[in-house]
Amino acid sequence: MARGLVLLVIFSILSEAALINGAGRWDGMIKMPSEEKQEELSEDEIGTRWAVLVAGSSGFANYRHQADVCHAYQLLKNGGLKDENIIVFMYDDIASNPLNPRPGVVINHPQGEDVYKGVPKDYTGANVTAQNLYAVLLGDKSAVQGGSGKVVESKENDHIFLYYSDHGGPGVLGMPNMPYLVAGDFIKVLKRKHESKSYKKMVIYVEACESGSIFEGMMGDDMSIYVTTASNAQESSWGTYCPGMHPPPPKEYITCLGDLYSVAWMEDSESHNLKKETIKKQYEVVKDRTSKVNGMGPGSHVMEYGDKTFKKEKLYLYQGFDPSNANVTQNGVLLPSKIDVVNQRDADLLFLWKRYEQLEGNPQEKSKVFKEITETMVHRVHLDTSIKFISKFIFGTNESPPARKAGQPLVNDWDCFKEMVKIFELQCGSLTQYGMKHMRTFADVCNSNISKDIMKEASISACEGYNLHKWNPLIQGFSA
C-alpha cells in the first residue's frame, strides 16, 4: 500500500513537470537609433569588472545549480574578465561524483561542452556560507573563513555582477551550509557596500523560488544596483534539461542540467554582441522565455528591482565582450520551440526516481533509494501538516493572517523571523529545501506580534512525538 502511494505521488509530480510550448520564433525587435549608437566606453572609464558567482546547493540531485555557475564563469571568462576578479562559490561535489556519467566534466545544456574546466575553486565545501558571501561582497578579508581569501576589492569606478542559483523561499536563499541567506541581512550588506562608495554600478541576477521576496519592499532605487529575479515573491522557479523531458539531457544523465531563467540569460548572452545588447533587452528576452507562454504551461514571472535608470547600458559593462560574437546580429536568435520544466522543489524527487529506475538488477541498492524517497516524502507531508496546524493554532480555524500589501517587505522584524524558524525546527525538524516554501508563515507570526512562547506551544502541539532523525537541526544546522 505504501509503495503504491509513493508511486502515485511520484507519477503526479512527473505529470506536472510542465511544458512551455511556444512557437519557434525569431527575436525580431527593431532597435531605435539611439540604442544602437550609444557611445562605447573605454576600459579606463569602465574600471574593473568584478563578478561573484554563487551556487547555493550541494548533491548530485542539485547538479543544475553548480552547472549554471560553471557556465556563467565560462561566459564571463570568454568576455575578458580575469580570474582575479571572478569569485566562485560552489560546493564542488558534482564533477567527481560517482553518479556523474562523465567524470570531471559538467554540462549545462544537452549538447553542451564541459563548463567545469578552469573554474576557480574560491569557496568550496564547508566554506560556501552566507557569512563568507557577505564578507566577499564587502571586500572584508578579515571576515572570510577558509577558501581562497579572494574578495571584491572594487573601487568607485568599477562594475559588479552578482549571479546566484539555488533553492529559495520567502525571505531566504539556500546555502549548502546553514544558515541560509536571509533577505534582511543581505540587503544590509548591499547598503554597506553602497555606503563604502566602492563601485559605480552593480547588476544582480537571482535564480530561486520566491526570489522576488528577497528584494520586494526592501531594495531601494538609490544604490545604483539593478536586480532581476527568476520569480516573483510567491512562486516557484523551474529546472530544465531534465531526464524524460524535452529537450532531454544525454541518456546517461539522471538529473536536470540547468534552470530555466539561468539558461535563458546565459544562452542569450552567448548568442549576442554584448556591446550592442542592453540590460533592458536581456531582461525582456529572459522574461519572455521564462514566463507562461500564451497562457500554456507553467513558468515564472521574471521581476526587476532597484535602480532601473541604467537599463539602457550595454551588457558588456558587466559580462564583458566575447570577440567571437562581434558580428552577431541582434535579430537572428531562434529560441527553442518548446521546453519542459520541473518545479525546483520536485527536481530532487525526479532525480531519486530516475536513480531508482536505473538500479534494475540491483535490488539492495534499489531498496535503499526507495527508502530515501519514502523518508523524503514522509517528511514533506509532516512539514506541510505541521505548518497548517500551527497556522490554525495561532490564527484560528476560520481566520487567515493579515495579508501584506503588494510592495511591502515580507516581514518587519527579521530577527523575530529567524527566531521563529529556530523554534519551529527544534520541535519539528529541518525545513529542508522543500520546506523553505513555508517561510511566509513565520513572517506572518512576527507581523502579528505573536510571542515566542505561543509559537513554541504551537510547535510542540504540532510535532510532539515526531522522530527528528536526520532532520534534527542540531545536526543539520538551523535554516535561519
Short mmCIF file of C-alpha atoms in Angstrom, two decimals:
data_model
loop_
_atom_site.label_atom_id
_atom_site.label_comp_id
_atom_site.label_asym_id
_atom_site.label_seq_id
_atom_site.Cartn_x
_atom_site.Cartn_y
_atom_site.Cartn_z
CA MET A 1 0.00 0.00 0.00
CA ALA A 2 2.75 2.44 1.00
CA ARG A 3 4.72 1.61 -2.16
CA GLY A 4 1.64 2.22 -4.29
CA LEU A 5 1.01 5.61 -2.64
CA VAL A 6 4.62 6.69 -3.18
CA LEU A 7 4.46 5.69 -6.85
CA LEU A 8 1.18 7.58 -7.28
CA VAL A 9 2.64 10.79 -5.84
CA ILE A 10 5.81 10.46 -7.94
CA PHE A 11 3.68 9.96 -11.05
CA SER A 12 1.68 13.07 -10.17
CA ILE A 13 4.84 15.15 -9.81
CA LEU A 14 6.24 13.92 -13.11
CA SER A 15 2.92 14.63 -14.82
CA GLU A 16 3.07 18.22 -13.60
CA ALA A 17 6.61 18.70 -14.89
CA ALA A 18 5.40 21.17 -17.33
CA LEU A 19 5.67 22.03 -20.96
CA ILE A 20 6.22 25.56 -22.03
CA ASN A 21 5.12 25.33 -25.62
CA GLY A 22 5.79 28.45 -27.62
CA ALA A 23 6.11 28.51 -31.36
CA GLY A 24 9.74 28.73 -32.53
CA ARG A 25 10.20 32.40 -33.15
CA TRP A 26 12.82 34.88 -34.25
CA ASP A 27 13.70 37.66 -31.87
CA GLY A 28 12.86 40.48 -34.24
CA MET A 29 12.88 43.57 -32.04
CA ILE A 30 13.86 46.62 -34.05
CA LYS A 31 16.42 48.82 -32.36
CA MET A 32 15.99 52.57 -32.12
CA PRO A 33 18.99 54.51 -33.46
CA SER A 34 19.64 55.98 -30.01
CA GLU A 35 20.11 52.47 -28.61
CA GLU A 36 22.41 51.24 -31.38
CA LYS A 37 24.65 54.29 -31.38
CA GLN A 38 25.23 54.60 -27.65
CA GLU A 39 28.83 55.64 -27.19
CA GLU A 40 31.21 52.83 -26.23
CA LEU A 41 33.21 53.49 -23.08
CA SER A 42 36.96 52.97 -22.84
CA GLU A 43 38.30 50.32 -20.46
CA ASP A 44 39.59 53.09 -18.18
CA GLU A 45 36.12 54.58 -17.98
CA ILE A 46 34.60 51.17 -17.23
CA GLY A 47 37.01 50.43 -14.41
CA THR A 48 37.41 46.82 -13.30
CA ARG A 49 34.64 44.31 -13.92
CA TRP A 50 34.03 42.13 -10.86
CA ALA A 51 31.84 39.03 -10.71
CA VAL A 52 30.60 36.91 -7.81
CA LEU A 53 29.01 33.59 -8.78
CA VAL A 54 27.14 31.55 -6.18
CA ALA A 55 25.73 28.02 -6.35
CA GLY A 56 23.84 27.63 -3.09
CA SER A 57 23.27 23.87 -3.01
CA SER A 58 25.08 20.55 -2.87
CA GLY A 59 24.42 17.00 -4.02
CA PHE A 60 24.01 15.39 -7.43
CA ALA A 61 20.24 15.97 -7.35
CA ASN A 62 21.09 19.69 -7.46
CA TYR A 63 23.62 19.28 -10.30
CA ARG A 64 21.99 22.13 -12.24
CA HIS A 65 22.91 24.91 -9.81
CA GLN A 66 26.65 24.28 -9.98
CA ALA A 67 26.35 23.70 -13.73
CA ASP A 68 24.69 27.12 -14.03
CA VAL A 69 27.51 28.79 -12.13
CA CYS A 70 30.26 26.99 -14.06
CA HIS A 71 28.59 28.05 -17.30
CA ALA A 72 28.41 31.65 -16.08
CA TYR A 73 32.13 31.55 -15.30
CA GLN A 74 32.99 30.40 -18.84
CA LEU A 75 30.79 33.12 -20.33
CA LEU A 76 32.48 35.84 -18.26
CA LYS A 77 35.93 34.41 -18.90
CA ASN A 78 35.28 34.46 -22.65
CA GLY A 79 34.12 38.03 -22.17
CA GLY A 80 37.55 39.03 -20.91
CA LEU A 81 37.04 39.07 -17.14
CA LYS A 82 40.14 37.95 -15.26
CA ASP A 83 40.20 35.11 -12.75
CA GLU A 84 41.47 37.52 -10.12
CA ASN A 85 38.17 39.41 -10.49
CA ILE A 86 35.79 36.41 -10.63
CA ILE A 87 34.92 34.85 -7.28
CA VAL A 88 33.17 31.49 -7.32
CA PHE A 89 31.14 29.83 -4.57
CA MET A 90 30.22 26.19 -5.24
CA TYR A 91 30.25 23.05 -3.15
CA ASP A 92 32.23 21.24 -5.87
CA ASP A 93 30.76 17.78 -5.36
CA ILE A 94 29.28 17.00 -8.78
CA ALA A 95 32.20 16.82 -11.23
CA SER A 96 33.82 13.93 -9.36
CA ASN A 97 30.58 12.47 -8.01
CA PRO A 98 30.29 8.68 -8.50
CA LEU A 99 26.95 9.30 -10.22
CA ASN A 100 28.45 11.66 -12.81
CA PRO A 101 28.47 9.73 -16.10
CA ARG A 102 31.27 11.96 -17.38
CA PRO A 103 33.82 12.17 -14.55
CA GLY A 104 35.46 15.57 -14.25
CA VAL A 105 33.00 17.11 -16.72
CA VAL A 106 29.97 19.35 -16.07
CA ILE A 107 27.49 20.35 -18.76
CA ASN A 108 24.65 22.91 -18.68
CA HIS A 109 22.93 22.00 -21.96
CA PRO A 110 22.03 18.67 -23.62
CA GLN A 111 24.59 19.32 -26.37
CA GLY A 112 26.78 21.48 -24.18
CA GLU A 113 30.53 21.36 -23.80
CA ASP A 114 32.34 20.96 -20.49
CA VAL A 115 31.90 24.12 -18.38
CA TYR A 116 33.84 22.86 -15.36
CA LYS A 117 37.40 23.08 -16.66
CA GLY A 118 39.31 26.03 -15.26
CA VAL A 119 36.64 27.24 -12.84
CA PRO A 120 38.31 28.84 -9.79
CA LYS A 121 37.72 26.95 -6.53
CA ASP A 122 37.50 30.01 -4.33
CA TYR A 123 34.94 28.85 -1.78
CA THR A 124 34.01 25.16 -1.80
CA GLY A 125 32.60 22.57 0.61
CA ALA A 126 32.17 23.90 4.14
CA ASN A 127 33.32 27.37 3.03
CA VAL A 128 30.22 28.05 0.95
CA THR A 129 28.37 30.12 3.55
CA ALA A 130 26.24 33.24 3.70
CA GLN A 131 28.77 34.89 6.02
CA ASN A 132 31.62 34.34 3.56
CA LEU A 133 29.48 35.74 0.75
CA TYR A 134 28.79 38.88 2.78
CA ALA A 135 32.49 39.29 3.57
CA VAL A 136 33.45 38.81 -0.09
CA LEU A 137 30.96 41.42 -1.28
CA LEU A 138 32.17 43.90 1.32
CA GLY A 139 35.82 43.26 0.49
CA ASP A 140 36.46 42.27 4.09
CA LYS A 141 39.33 39.75 4.04
CA SER A 142 39.46 39.61 7.84
CA ALA A 143 35.90 38.24 8.00
CA VAL A 144 36.43 35.43 5.48
CA GLN A 145 36.73 31.95 6.96
CA GLY A 146 38.55 29.45 4.73
CA GLY A 147 38.64 29.40 0.97
CA SER A 148 40.96 31.36 -1.30
CA GLY A 149 40.51 34.57 0.65
CA LYS A 150 39.66 36.38 -2.58
CA VAL A 151 37.22 39.27 -2.05
CA VAL A 152 35.72 42.07 -4.16
CA GLU A 153 38.32 44.80 -3.80
CA SER A 154 36.39 47.17 -6.01
CA LYS A 155 36.86 50.92 -6.38
CA GLU A 156 34.41 53.71 -7.07
CA ASN A 157 34.55 53.37 -10.88
CA ASP A 158 34.14 49.57 -11.00
CA HIS A 159 31.20 47.47 -12.18
CA ILE A 160 29.99 44.39 -10.24
CA PHE A 161 27.94 41.44 -11.48
CA LEU A 162 26.46 39.05 -8.90
CA TYR A 163 24.74 35.83 -10.02
CA TYR A 164 23.11 33.35 -7.63
CA SER A 165 21.49 29.98 -8.42
CA ASP A 166 19.78 27.64 -5.94
CA HIS A 167 16.60 26.95 -3.99
CA GLY A 168 14.78 29.72 -2.24
CA GLY A 169 11.74 30.53 -0.15
CA PRO A 170 10.01 33.65 1.11
CA GLY A 171 12.80 35.83 2.51
CA VAL A 172 15.60 33.28 2.11
CA LEU A 173 18.07 31.88 -0.41
CA GLY A 174 19.62 28.46 0.12
CA MET A 175 23.17 27.68 1.12
CA PRO A 176 24.72 24.21 1.37
CA ASN A 177 25.89 25.07 4.88
CA MET A 178 23.40 26.55 7.32
CA PRO A 179 22.13 29.14 7.91
CA TYR A 180 20.52 30.26 4.68
CA LEU A 181 20.96 33.75 3.28
CA VAL A 182 18.23 35.90 4.87
CA ALA A 183 16.91 38.91 2.95
CA GLY A 184 17.21 41.34 5.87
CA ASP A 185 20.91 40.53 6.30
CA PHE A 186 21.63 40.59 2.56
CA ILE A 187 20.05 43.99 1.98
CA LYS A 188 22.07 45.38 4.92
CA VAL A 189 25.24 44.14 3.21
CA LEU A 190 24.26 45.82 -0.07
CA LYS A 191 23.59 49.08 1.79
CA ARG A 192 27.00 48.88 3.48
CA LYS A 193 28.63 48.23 0.11
CA HIS A 194 26.92 51.31 -1.31
CA GLU A 195 27.91 53.43 1.66
CA SER A 196 31.55 52.46 1.12
CA LYS A 197 31.43 54.11 -2.34
CA SER A 198 33.40 51.18 -3.72
CA TYR A 199 31.58 50.59 -7.02
CA LYS A 200 29.93 52.57 -9.78
CA LYS A 201 27.05 50.23 -10.60
CA MET A 202 26.01 46.68 -9.78
CA VAL A 203 23.78 44.15 -11.56
CA ILE A 204 22.33 41.16 -9.68
CA TYR A 205 20.67 38.08 -11.24
CA VAL A 206 18.95 35.60 -8.88
CA GLU A 207 17.63 32.14 -9.76
CA ALA A 208 15.47 30.73 -6.94
CA CYS A 209 11.88 30.11 -5.92
CA GLU A 210 10.17 33.19 -4.44
CA SER A 211 13.34 35.14 -5.24
CA GLY A 212 11.36 38.35 -5.63
CA SER A 213 10.71 38.25 -1.87
CA ILE A 214 14.39 38.99 -1.20
CA PHE A 215 14.03 42.45 -2.73
CA GLU A 216 10.33 43.39 -2.70
CA GLY A 217 9.82 46.37 -0.43
CA MET A 218 13.49 46.15 0.56
CA MET A 219 15.57 47.19 -2.45
CA GLY A 220 15.75 50.95 -2.85
CA ASP A 221 16.42 52.71 -6.14
CA ASP A 222 19.17 54.89 -4.70
CA MET A 223 22.09 52.43 -4.55
CA SER A 224 22.97 52.10 -8.27
CA ILE A 225 22.02 48.41 -8.09
CA TYR A 226 19.75 46.77 -10.67
CA VAL A 227 18.24 43.35 -9.87
CA THR A 228 16.33 40.73 -11.81
CA THR A 229 14.90 37.56 -10.25
CA ALA A 230 13.66 34.32 -11.76
CA SER A 231 10.31 34.56 -9.99
CA ASN A 232 8.11 36.93 -8.07
CA ALA A 233 7.70 36.78 -4.29
CA GLN A 234 5.15 33.96 -4.32
CA GLU A 235 6.04 31.39 -6.99
CA SER A 236 8.50 28.67 -7.92
CA SER A 237 11.30 28.87 -10.41
CA TRP A 238 11.98 25.91 -12.68
CA GLY A 239 14.61 23.32 -13.53
CA THR A 240 15.07 22.28 -17.15
CA TYR A 241 17.00 19.95 -19.47
CA CYS A 242 15.74 17.11 -17.25
CA PRO A 243 15.63 13.34 -17.90
CA GLY A 244 12.44 12.21 -19.57
CA MET A 245 11.62 15.73 -20.73
CA HIS A 246 12.23 17.86 -23.79
CA PRO A 247 14.89 18.58 -24.70
CA PRO A 248 16.39 15.70 -22.70
CA PRO A 249 19.93 15.50 -21.38
CA PRO A 250 22.14 12.75 -22.76
CA LYS A 251 20.50 9.41 -21.88
CA GLU A 252 23.10 8.57 -19.21
CA TYR A 253 22.11 11.58 -17.06
CA ILE A 254 19.53 11.15 -14.28
CA THR A 255 19.45 14.78 -13.12
CA CYS A 256 18.47 18.16 -14.55
CA LEU A 257 21.28 20.08 -16.25
CA GLY A 258 20.06 23.65 -15.83
CA ASP A 259 17.44 26.13 -14.63
CA LEU A 260 15.04 27.92 -16.94
CA TYR A 261 15.83 31.54 -16.05
CA SER A 262 19.56 30.85 -15.85
CA VAL A 263 19.94 29.12 -19.20
CA ALA A 264 17.73 31.84 -20.70
CA TRP A 265 20.08 34.68 -19.78
CA MET A 266 23.30 32.77 -20.48
CA GLU A 267 22.19 31.40 -23.84
CA ASP A 268 21.05 34.90 -24.75
CA SER A 269 24.41 36.41 -23.77
CA GLU A 270 26.34 33.77 -25.70
CA SER A 271 24.39 34.45 -28.88
CA HIS A 272 24.59 38.26 -28.91
CA ASN A 273 27.12 41.02 -29.27
CA LEU A 274 27.07 42.38 -25.72
CA LYS A 275 28.44 45.71 -26.89
CA LYS A 276 25.08 46.15 -28.61
CA GLU A 277 22.61 44.35 -26.35
CA THR A 278 21.24 46.35 -23.42
CA ILE A 279 20.37 45.23 -19.89
CA LYS A 280 16.76 46.10 -20.74
CA LYS A 281 16.75 43.92 -23.84
CA GLN A 282 18.09 40.89 -21.99
CA TYR A 283 15.52 41.37 -19.23
CA GLU A 284 12.73 41.34 -21.83
CA VAL A 285 14.09 38.27 -23.65
CA VAL A 286 14.58 36.30 -20.43
CA LYS A 287 11.20 37.39 -19.09
CA ASP A 288 9.51 36.14 -22.26
CA ARG A 289 11.33 32.81 -22.31
CA THR A 290 10.79 32.16 -18.60
CA SER A 291 7.14 33.17 -18.38
CA LYS A 292 3.93 31.34 -19.20
CA VAL A 293 3.83 31.29 -22.99
CA ASN A 294 0.41 32.08 -24.44
CA GLY A 295 -1.06 31.01 -21.11
CA MET A 296 0.13 27.43 -21.66
CA GLY A 297 2.11 25.55 -19.08
CA PRO A 298 3.97 26.81 -16.02
CA GLY A 299 6.71 29.32 -15.97
CA SER A 300 7.57 32.16 -13.64
CA HIS A 301 7.37 35.92 -13.69
CA VAL A 302 10.84 37.40 -14.05
CA MET A 303 10.93 40.55 -11.91
CA GLU A 304 13.13 43.63 -11.65
CA TYR A 305 14.01 45.74 -8.62
CA GLY A 306 16.27 48.58 -7.56
CA ASP A 307 17.70 51.28 -9.80
CA LYS A 308 16.18 50.98 -13.29
CA THR A 309 17.70 54.18 -14.65
CA PHE A 310 20.68 52.47 -16.32
CA LYS A 311 18.85 49.65 -18.12
CA LYS A 312 19.88 51.11 -21.47
CA GLU A 313 23.51 50.38 -20.70
CA LYS A 314 25.15 47.61 -22.69
CA LEU A 315 25.71 44.25 -21.07
CA TYR A 316 29.43 44.19 -21.84
CA LEU A 317 29.96 46.63 -18.96
CA TYR A 318 29.14 43.74 -16.58
CA GLN A 319 29.58 40.49 -18.52
CA GLY A 320 32.43 41.51 -20.79
CA PHE A 321 32.70 41.12 -24.55
CA ASP A 322 33.45 37.94 -26.50
CA PRO A 323 35.14 38.94 -29.79
CA SER A 324 33.70 35.83 -31.48
CA ASN A 325 30.27 37.46 -31.18
CA ALA A 326 31.32 40.76 -32.74
CA ASN A 327 29.37 40.16 -35.94
CA VAL A 328 26.30 38.52 -34.42
CA THR A 329 23.14 40.44 -35.29
CA GLN A 330 20.55 41.40 -32.68
CA ASN A 331 17.72 39.86 -34.67
CA GLY A 332 18.93 36.40 -35.56
CA VAL A 333 18.42 34.22 -32.49
CA LEU A 334 15.97 31.32 -32.77
CA LEU A 335 14.51 30.38 -29.40
CA PRO A 336 13.58 26.75 -28.62
CA SER A 337 10.20 25.72 -29.98
CA LYS A 338 9.31 24.06 -26.69
CA ILE A 339 10.97 23.26 -23.40
CA ASP A 340 9.89 21.09 -20.49
CA VAL A 341 10.49 22.15 -16.91
CA VAL A 342 10.11 20.79 -13.40
CA ASN A 343 9.35 22.64 -10.18
CA GLN A 344 12.65 23.35 -8.39
CA ARG A 345 11.34 21.64 -5.25
CA ASP A 346 10.45 18.44 -7.08
CA ALA A 347 13.69 18.07 -9.03
CA ASP A 348 15.25 16.03 -6.19
CA LEU A 349 12.36 13.54 -6.34
CA LEU A 350 12.72 13.32 -10.10
CA PHE A 351 16.40 12.52 -9.61
CA LEU A 352 15.68 9.87 -6.97
CA TRP A 353 13.03 8.27 -9.16
CA LYS A 354 15.38 8.11 -12.15
CA ARG A 355 18.03 6.65 -9.87
CA TYR A 356 15.51 4.05 -8.69
CA GLU A 357 14.71 3.13 -12.31
CA GLN A 358 18.42 2.93 -13.13
CA LEU A 359 19.04 0.27 -10.49
CA GLU A 360 17.18 -2.60 -12.15
CA GLY A 361 19.09 -5.76 -11.31
CA ASN A 362 20.46 -4.32 -8.06
CA PRO A 363 17.65 -4.92 -5.54
CA GLN A 364 19.68 -3.97 -2.47
CA GLU A 365 20.63 -0.50 -3.76
CA LYS A 366 17.19 -0.06 -5.25
CA SER A 367 15.64 -0.72 -1.85
CA LYS A 368 17.87 1.96 -0.28
CA VAL A 369 16.82 4.54 -2.85
CA PHE A 370 13.15 3.69 -2.38
CA LYS A 371 13.59 4.12 1.37
CA GLU A 372 15.13 7.55 0.76
CA ILE A 373 12.22 8.52 -1.49
CA THR A 374 9.73 7.38 1.14
CA GLU A 375 11.50 9.20 4.01
CA THR A 376 11.74 12.37 1.94
CA MET A 377 8.05 12.32 1.11
CA VAL A 378 7.01 11.48 4.67
CA HIS A 379 8.99 14.47 5.97
CA ARG A 380 7.43 16.69 3.30
CA VAL A 381 3.94 15.68 4.44
CA HIS A 382 4.99 16.22 8.06
CA LEU A 383 6.16 19.76 7.29
CA ASP A 384 3.01 20.63 5.36
CA THR A 385 0.65 19.34 8.03
CA SER A 386 2.66 20.86 10.89
CA ILE A 387 2.67 24.32 9.34
CA LYS A 388 -1.05 24.06 8.63
CA PHE A 389 -1.71 23.02 12.24
CA ILE A 390 0.41 25.86 13.64
CA SER A 391 -1.33 28.43 11.46
CA LYS A 392 -4.72 27.27 12.71
CA PHE A 393 -3.47 27.11 16.31
CA ILE A 394 -2.26 30.71 16.18
CA PHE A 395 -4.69 32.41 13.85
CA GLY A 396 -7.83 30.35 14.37
CA THR A 397 -9.63 27.83 12.20
CA ASN A 398 -11.59 30.39 10.21
CA GLU A 399 -9.02 33.16 10.20
CA SER A 400 -6.08 33.98 7.99
CA PRO A 401 -3.11 36.11 8.99
CA PRO A 402 -3.37 39.69 7.75
CA ALA A 403 -2.18 39.92 4.17
CA ARG A 404 0.71 42.23 3.38
CA LYS A 405 0.12 44.85 0.73
CA ALA A 406 1.97 44.46 -2.57
CA GLY A 407 5.35 46.13 -2.43
CA GLN A 408 5.80 45.66 1.32
CA PRO A 409 8.72 43.63 2.69
CA LEU A 410 7.95 40.09 3.81
CA VAL A 411 8.44 40.92 7.47
CA ASN A 412 9.20 43.97 9.61
CA ASP A 413 11.40 42.25 12.20
CA TRP A 414 13.96 39.92 10.60
CA ASP A 415 15.42 38.89 13.97
CA CYS A 416 11.97 37.71 15.03
CA PHE A 417 11.67 35.83 11.73
CA LYS A 418 14.92 33.94 12.36
CA GLU A 419 13.94 33.19 15.95
CA MET A 420 10.56 31.73 14.95
CA VAL A 421 12.24 29.47 12.39
CA LYS A 422 14.54 28.12 15.10
CA ILE A 423 11.66 27.49 17.49
CA PHE A 424 9.82 25.52 14.82
CA GLU A 425 12.84 23.48 13.70
CA LEU A 426 13.76 22.47 17.27
CA GLN A 427 10.37 20.81 17.64
CA CYS A 428 9.52 19.79 14.09
CA GLY A 429 12.83 19.24 12.30
CA SER A 430 14.72 20.94 9.50
CA LEU A 431 12.60 22.73 6.91
CA THR A 432 14.85 21.42 4.10
CA GLN A 433 14.95 22.87 0.60
CA TYR A 434 11.33 21.78 0.20
CA GLY A 435 10.03 23.34 3.41
CA MET A 436 11.61 26.71 2.61
CA LYS A 437 8.31 27.45 0.88
CA HIS A 438 6.68 27.79 4.34
CA MET A 439 8.86 30.72 5.45
CA ARG A 440 5.97 33.12 4.91
CA THR A 441 4.17 31.55 7.90
CA PHE A 442 6.98 32.63 10.25
CA ALA A 443 6.84 36.13 8.78
CA ASP A 444 3.07 36.21 9.41
CA VAL A 445 3.65 35.16 13.02
CA CYS A 446 6.10 38.03 13.54
CA ASN A 447 3.96 40.58 11.72
CA SER A 448 1.08 39.62 14.04
CA ASN A 449 3.24 40.15 17.15
CA ILE A 450 2.82 36.55 18.32
CA SER A 451 5.07 35.74 21.28
CA LYS A 452 7.84 33.15 21.22
CA ASP A 453 6.03 31.21 23.97
CA ILE A 454 2.91 30.83 21.86
CA MET A 455 4.97 29.80 18.84
CA LYS A 456 6.76 27.19 20.94
CA GLU A 457 3.47 25.86 22.32
CA ALA A 458 2.04 25.62 18.82
CA SER A 459 5.14 23.82 17.52
CA ILE A 460 5.17 21.31 20.37
CA SER A 461 1.47 20.61 19.85
CA ALA A 462 2.01 20.07 16.13
CA CYS A 463 5.13 17.92 16.31
CA GLU A 464 5.23 16.18 19.69
CA GLY A 465 6.43 12.62 19.25
CA TYR A 466 7.86 13.16 15.75
CA ASN A 467 11.24 11.44 15.34
CA LEU A 468 13.57 14.14 14.06
CA HIS A 469 16.09 11.50 12.95
CA LYS A 470 18.29 13.01 10.21
CA TRP A 471 16.15 16.15 10.15
CA ASN A 472 17.46 17.31 13.56
CA PRO A 473 18.57 20.98 13.28
CA LEU A 474 21.23 20.37 15.93
CA ILE A 475 22.86 18.14 13.31
CA GLN A 476 21.76 19.90 10.12
CA GLY A 477 22.06 23.43 11.44
CA PHE A 478 19.25 25.97 11.68
CA SER A 479 17.87 27.38 8.44
CA ALA A 480 17.90 30.97 9.68
#
